[in-house]
Coordinates of C-alpha atoms in Angstrom, one line a residue:
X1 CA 9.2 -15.4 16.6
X2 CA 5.9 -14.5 15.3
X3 CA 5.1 -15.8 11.6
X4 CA 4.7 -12.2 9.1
X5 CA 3.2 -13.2 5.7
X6 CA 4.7 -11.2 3.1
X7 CA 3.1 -10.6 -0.1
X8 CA 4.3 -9.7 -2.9
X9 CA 1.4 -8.8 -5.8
X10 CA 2.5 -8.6 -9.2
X11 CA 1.5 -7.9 -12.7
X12 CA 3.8 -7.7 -15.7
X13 CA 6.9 -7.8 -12.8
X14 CA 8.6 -10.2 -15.1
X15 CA 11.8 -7.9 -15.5
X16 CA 11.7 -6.4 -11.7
X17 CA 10.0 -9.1 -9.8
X18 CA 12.9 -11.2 -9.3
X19 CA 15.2 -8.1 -6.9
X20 CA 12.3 -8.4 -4.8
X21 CA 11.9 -11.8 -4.0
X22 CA 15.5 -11.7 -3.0
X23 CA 15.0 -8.8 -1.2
X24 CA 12.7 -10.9 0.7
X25 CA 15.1 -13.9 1.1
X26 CA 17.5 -12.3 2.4
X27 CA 15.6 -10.9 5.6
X28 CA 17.3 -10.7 9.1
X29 CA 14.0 -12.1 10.4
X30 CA 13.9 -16.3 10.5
X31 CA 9.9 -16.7 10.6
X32 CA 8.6 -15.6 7.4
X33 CA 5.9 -16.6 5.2
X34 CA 6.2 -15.3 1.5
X35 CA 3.2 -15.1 -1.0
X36 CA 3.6 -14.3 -4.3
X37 CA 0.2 -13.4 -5.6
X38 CA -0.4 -12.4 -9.9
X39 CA -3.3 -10.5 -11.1
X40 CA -3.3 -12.3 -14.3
X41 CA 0.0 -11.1 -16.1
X42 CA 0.5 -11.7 -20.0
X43 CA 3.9 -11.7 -19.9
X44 CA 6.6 -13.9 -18.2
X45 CA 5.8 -13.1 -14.5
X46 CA 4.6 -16.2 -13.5
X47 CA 7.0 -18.8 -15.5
X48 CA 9.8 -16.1 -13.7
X49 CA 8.7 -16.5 -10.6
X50 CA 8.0 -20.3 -10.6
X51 CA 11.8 -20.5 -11.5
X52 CA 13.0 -18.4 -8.9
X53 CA 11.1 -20.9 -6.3
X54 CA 12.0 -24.2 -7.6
X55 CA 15.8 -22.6 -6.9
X56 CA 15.0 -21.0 -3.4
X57 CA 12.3 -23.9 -1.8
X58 CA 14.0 -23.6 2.1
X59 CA 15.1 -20.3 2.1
X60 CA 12.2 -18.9 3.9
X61 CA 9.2 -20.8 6.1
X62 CA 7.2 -20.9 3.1
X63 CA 6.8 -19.8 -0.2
X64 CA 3.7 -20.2 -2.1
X65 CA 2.5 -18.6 -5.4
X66 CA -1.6 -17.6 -6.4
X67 CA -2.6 -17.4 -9.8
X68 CA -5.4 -15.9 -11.7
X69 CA -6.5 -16.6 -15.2
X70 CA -7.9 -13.1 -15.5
X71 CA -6.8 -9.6 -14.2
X72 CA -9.3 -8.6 -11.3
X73 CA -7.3 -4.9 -10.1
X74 CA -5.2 -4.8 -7.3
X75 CA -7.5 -5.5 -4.1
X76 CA -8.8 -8.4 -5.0
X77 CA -5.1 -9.9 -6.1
X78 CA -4.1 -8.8 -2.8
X79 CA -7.0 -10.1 -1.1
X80 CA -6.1 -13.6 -3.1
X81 CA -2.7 -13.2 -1.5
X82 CA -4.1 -12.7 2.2
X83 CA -6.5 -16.1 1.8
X84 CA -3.4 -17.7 1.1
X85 CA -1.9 -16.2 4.5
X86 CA -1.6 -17.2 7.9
X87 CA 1.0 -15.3 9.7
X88 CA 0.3 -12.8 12.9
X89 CA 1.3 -9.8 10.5
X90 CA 1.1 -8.7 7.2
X91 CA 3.7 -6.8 4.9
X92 CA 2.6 -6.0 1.7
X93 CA 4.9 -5.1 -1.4
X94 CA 4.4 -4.6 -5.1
X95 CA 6.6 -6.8 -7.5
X96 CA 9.0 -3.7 -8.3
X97 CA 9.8 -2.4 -5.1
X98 CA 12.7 -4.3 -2.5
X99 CA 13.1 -3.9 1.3
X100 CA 16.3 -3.4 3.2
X101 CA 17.1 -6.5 4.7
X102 CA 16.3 -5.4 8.6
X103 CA 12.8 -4.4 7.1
X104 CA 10.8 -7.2 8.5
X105 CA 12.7 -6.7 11.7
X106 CA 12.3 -3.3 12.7
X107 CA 8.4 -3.5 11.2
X108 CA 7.7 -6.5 13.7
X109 CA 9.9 -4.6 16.7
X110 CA 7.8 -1.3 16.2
X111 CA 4.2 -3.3 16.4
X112 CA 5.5 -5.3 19.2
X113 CA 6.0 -2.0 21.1
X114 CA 3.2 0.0 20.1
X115 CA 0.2 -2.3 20.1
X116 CA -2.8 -0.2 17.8
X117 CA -0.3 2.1 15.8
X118 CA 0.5 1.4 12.3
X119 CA 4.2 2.0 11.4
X120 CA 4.9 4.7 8.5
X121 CA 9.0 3.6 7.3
X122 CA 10.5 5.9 5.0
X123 CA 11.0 4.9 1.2
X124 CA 14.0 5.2 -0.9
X125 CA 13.1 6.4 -4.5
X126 CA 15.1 4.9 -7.4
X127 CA 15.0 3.8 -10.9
X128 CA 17.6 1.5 -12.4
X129 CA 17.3 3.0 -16.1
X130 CA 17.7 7.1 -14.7
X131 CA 19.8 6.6 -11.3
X132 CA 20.6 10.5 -11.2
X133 CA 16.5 11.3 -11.9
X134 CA 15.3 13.4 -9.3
X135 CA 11.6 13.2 -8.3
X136 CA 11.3 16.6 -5.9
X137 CA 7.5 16.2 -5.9
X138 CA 7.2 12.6 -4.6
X139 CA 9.8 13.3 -2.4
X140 CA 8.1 16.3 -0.9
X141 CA 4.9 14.2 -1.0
X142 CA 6.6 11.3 1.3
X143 CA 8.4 13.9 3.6
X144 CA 4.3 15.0 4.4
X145 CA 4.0 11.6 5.1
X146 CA 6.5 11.4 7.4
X147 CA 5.9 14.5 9.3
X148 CA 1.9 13.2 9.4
X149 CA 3.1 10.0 11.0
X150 CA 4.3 12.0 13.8
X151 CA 0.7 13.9 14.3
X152 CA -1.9 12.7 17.4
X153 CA -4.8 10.4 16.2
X154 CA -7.6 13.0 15.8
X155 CA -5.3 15.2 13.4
X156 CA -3.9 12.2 11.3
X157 CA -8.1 10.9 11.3
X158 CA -8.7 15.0 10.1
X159 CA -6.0 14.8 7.7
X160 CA -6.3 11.4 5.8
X161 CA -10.4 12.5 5.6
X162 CA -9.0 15.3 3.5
X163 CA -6.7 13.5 1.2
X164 CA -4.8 10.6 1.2
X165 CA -0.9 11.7 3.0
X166 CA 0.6 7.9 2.9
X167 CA 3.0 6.4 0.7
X168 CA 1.8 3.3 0.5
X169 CA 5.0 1.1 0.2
X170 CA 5.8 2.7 3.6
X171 CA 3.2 1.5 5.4
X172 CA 1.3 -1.3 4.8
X173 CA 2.7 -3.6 7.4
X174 CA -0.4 -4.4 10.0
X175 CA -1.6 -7.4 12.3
X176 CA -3.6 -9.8 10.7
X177 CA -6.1 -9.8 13.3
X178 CA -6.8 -6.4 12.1
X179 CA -7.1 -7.1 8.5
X180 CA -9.4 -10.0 9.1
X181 CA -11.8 -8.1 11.3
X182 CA -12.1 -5.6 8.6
X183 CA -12.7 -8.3 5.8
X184 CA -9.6 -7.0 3.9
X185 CA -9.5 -4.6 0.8
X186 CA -12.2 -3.2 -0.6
X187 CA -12.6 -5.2 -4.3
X188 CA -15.2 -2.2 -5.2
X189 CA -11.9 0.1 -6.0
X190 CA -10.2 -1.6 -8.2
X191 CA -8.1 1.3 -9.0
X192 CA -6.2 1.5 -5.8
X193 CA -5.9 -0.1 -2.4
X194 CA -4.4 1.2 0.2
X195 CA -6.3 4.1 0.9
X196 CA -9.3 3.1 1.7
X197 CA -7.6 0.4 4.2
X198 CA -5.8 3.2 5.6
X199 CA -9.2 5.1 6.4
X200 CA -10.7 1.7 7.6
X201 CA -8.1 1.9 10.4
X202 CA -8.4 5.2 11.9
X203 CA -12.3 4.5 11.2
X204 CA -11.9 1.9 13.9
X205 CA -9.6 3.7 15.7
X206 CA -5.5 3.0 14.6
X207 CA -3.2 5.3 14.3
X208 CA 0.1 5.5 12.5
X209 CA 3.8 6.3 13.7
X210 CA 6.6 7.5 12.3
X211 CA 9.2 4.3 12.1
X212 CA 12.7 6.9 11.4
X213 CA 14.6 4.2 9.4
X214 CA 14.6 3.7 5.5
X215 CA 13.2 0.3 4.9
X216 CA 11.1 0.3 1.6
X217 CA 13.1 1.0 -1.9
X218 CA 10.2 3.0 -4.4
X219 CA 10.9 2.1 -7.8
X220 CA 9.8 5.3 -10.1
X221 CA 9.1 4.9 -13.8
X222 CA 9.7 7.6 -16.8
X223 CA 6.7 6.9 -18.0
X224 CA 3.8 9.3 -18.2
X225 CA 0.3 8.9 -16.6
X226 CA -2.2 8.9 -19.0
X227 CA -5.2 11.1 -19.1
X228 CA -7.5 8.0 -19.0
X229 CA -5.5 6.3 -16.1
X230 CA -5.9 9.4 -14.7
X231 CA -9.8 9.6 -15.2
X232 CA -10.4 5.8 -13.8
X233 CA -8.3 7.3 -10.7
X234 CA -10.5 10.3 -10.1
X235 CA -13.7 8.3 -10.5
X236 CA -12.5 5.5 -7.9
X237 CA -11.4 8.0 -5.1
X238 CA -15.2 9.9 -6.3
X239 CA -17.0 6.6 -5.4
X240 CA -14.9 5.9 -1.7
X241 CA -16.0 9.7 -1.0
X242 CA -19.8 8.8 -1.5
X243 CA -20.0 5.4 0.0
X244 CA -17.8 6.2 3.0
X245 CA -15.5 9.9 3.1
X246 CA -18.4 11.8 3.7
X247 CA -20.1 10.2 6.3
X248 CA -16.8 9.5 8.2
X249 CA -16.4 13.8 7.4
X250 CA -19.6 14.1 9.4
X251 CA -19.2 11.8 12.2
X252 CA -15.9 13.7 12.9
X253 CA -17.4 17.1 12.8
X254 CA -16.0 18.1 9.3
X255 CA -19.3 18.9 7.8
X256 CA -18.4 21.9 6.2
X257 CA -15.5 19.6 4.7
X258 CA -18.0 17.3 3.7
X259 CA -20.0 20.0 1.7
X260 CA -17.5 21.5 0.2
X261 CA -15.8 18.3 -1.1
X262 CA -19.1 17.1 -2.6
X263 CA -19.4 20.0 -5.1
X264 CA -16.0 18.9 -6.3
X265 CA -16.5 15.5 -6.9
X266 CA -20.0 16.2 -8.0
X267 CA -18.3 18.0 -11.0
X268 CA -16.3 15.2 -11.7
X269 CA -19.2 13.1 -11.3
X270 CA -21.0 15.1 -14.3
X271 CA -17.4 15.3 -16.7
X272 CA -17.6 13.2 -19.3
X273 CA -16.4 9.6 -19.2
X274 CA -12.7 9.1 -21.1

């Protein structure tokens, strides 16, 4: 059984963290790493976790915690996480989701079977404080997922040049060989992370694949997104379009794409900084 390396990358998960380090544990699949990796939390993340390990050491291959003294965004936390790694494949989860307990299983079967595609699982929304919330747009957002996962590789490549289409607790299960070769995430976004790995891979020539089980719980929040969150967002997936969209848009004959996306962002490039 190959080794996976799960990791978990947390910040303020004090209160959630805990449901998904025992979602972890309690994998059908015997050879697992896990890696718990915090971005600097100020609340009781880390003192939770290092509880939770000093009563589970055994329970999985190997367990291992990285801290930093400062918050650094998500890519580099996660990229903290991956030095820390050595298994053949990499599942990563944020410290409020939980897999189904076949999770790691059916991820390692898919790969196993279809060396150079990337398995898309479905996601189960929830949130403990509103179980009867309904969330029709995510949902109709992660059923285009699904039905893009299904797509040949030169329309997913068109696609995912367009706009992001991947939930990313679904799918970011890959070999390690791959992550390595491609130096991991990109620390220059701090504001996200998975789609500019996702691009990386059809860049070099990965697909994805629908895997038609549930395996990934999606923890929603009633909170709002603020306007400035929303800003920093917008200016991060502004920078990834300049430094690499729009030359990927015109190696793959999207010029016209290319052109028209790059009056749009050059607005937001011009709106004033929140």
């Amino acid at each position: 059984m190959k080794l996976v390396s799960v990791v978990v990358f947390a910040y303020r998960s004090a209160e959630t963290i805990v449901e998904t380090l025992e979602s972890i544990k309690r994998q059908t699949y015997p050879n697992i790493e896990l890696i718990i990796t915090d971005d600097g939390s100020p609340d009781d993340t880390v003192p939770v976790v290092r509880d939770w390990i000093a009563k589970n050491q055994g329970a999985l291959t190997a367990i291992k915690l990285v801290t930093s003294d400062k918050n650094t965004g998500l890519p580099a936390n996660i990229n903290r996480g991956l030095q820390a790694a050595g298994g053949a494949y990499y599942k990563g989860i944020a410290g409020d989701d939980r897999m189904t307990e076949d999770a790691i299983e059916h991820y390692v079967r898919f790969c196993e079977a279809h060396p150079g595609v990337f398995p898309i699982a479905k996601v189960r929304l929830f949130n403990d404080r509103n179980p009867n919330a309904v969330y029709s747009d995510v949902q109709a957002y992660c059923d285009r997922c699904y039905e893009f996962a299904q797509k040949d590789y030169k329309e997913q490549y068109r696609l995912l040049l367009i706009q992001n289409r991947i939930v990313a607790p679904s799918a970011t299960f890959y070999p390690m060989a791959f992550v390595r070769k491609v130096g991991g995430y990109d620390e220059c976004y701090r504001w996200f992370e998975d789609y500019p790995m996702n691009l990386k891979a059809m860049h070099a020539g990965y697909r994805f694949g629908l895997l038609d089980r549930q395996l990934v719980w999606y923890r929603m929040s009633d909170s709002s997104v603020t306007a400035s969150s929303l800003s920093k967002l917008k200016k991060t997936e502004m920078k990834l379009f300049f430094r690499k969209k729009f030359w990927y848009m015109f190696q793959n004959g999207m010029g016209w794409e290319a052109v028209r996306q790059c009056k749009s962002w050059a607005k937001v490039a011009l709106s004033r900084p929140v």
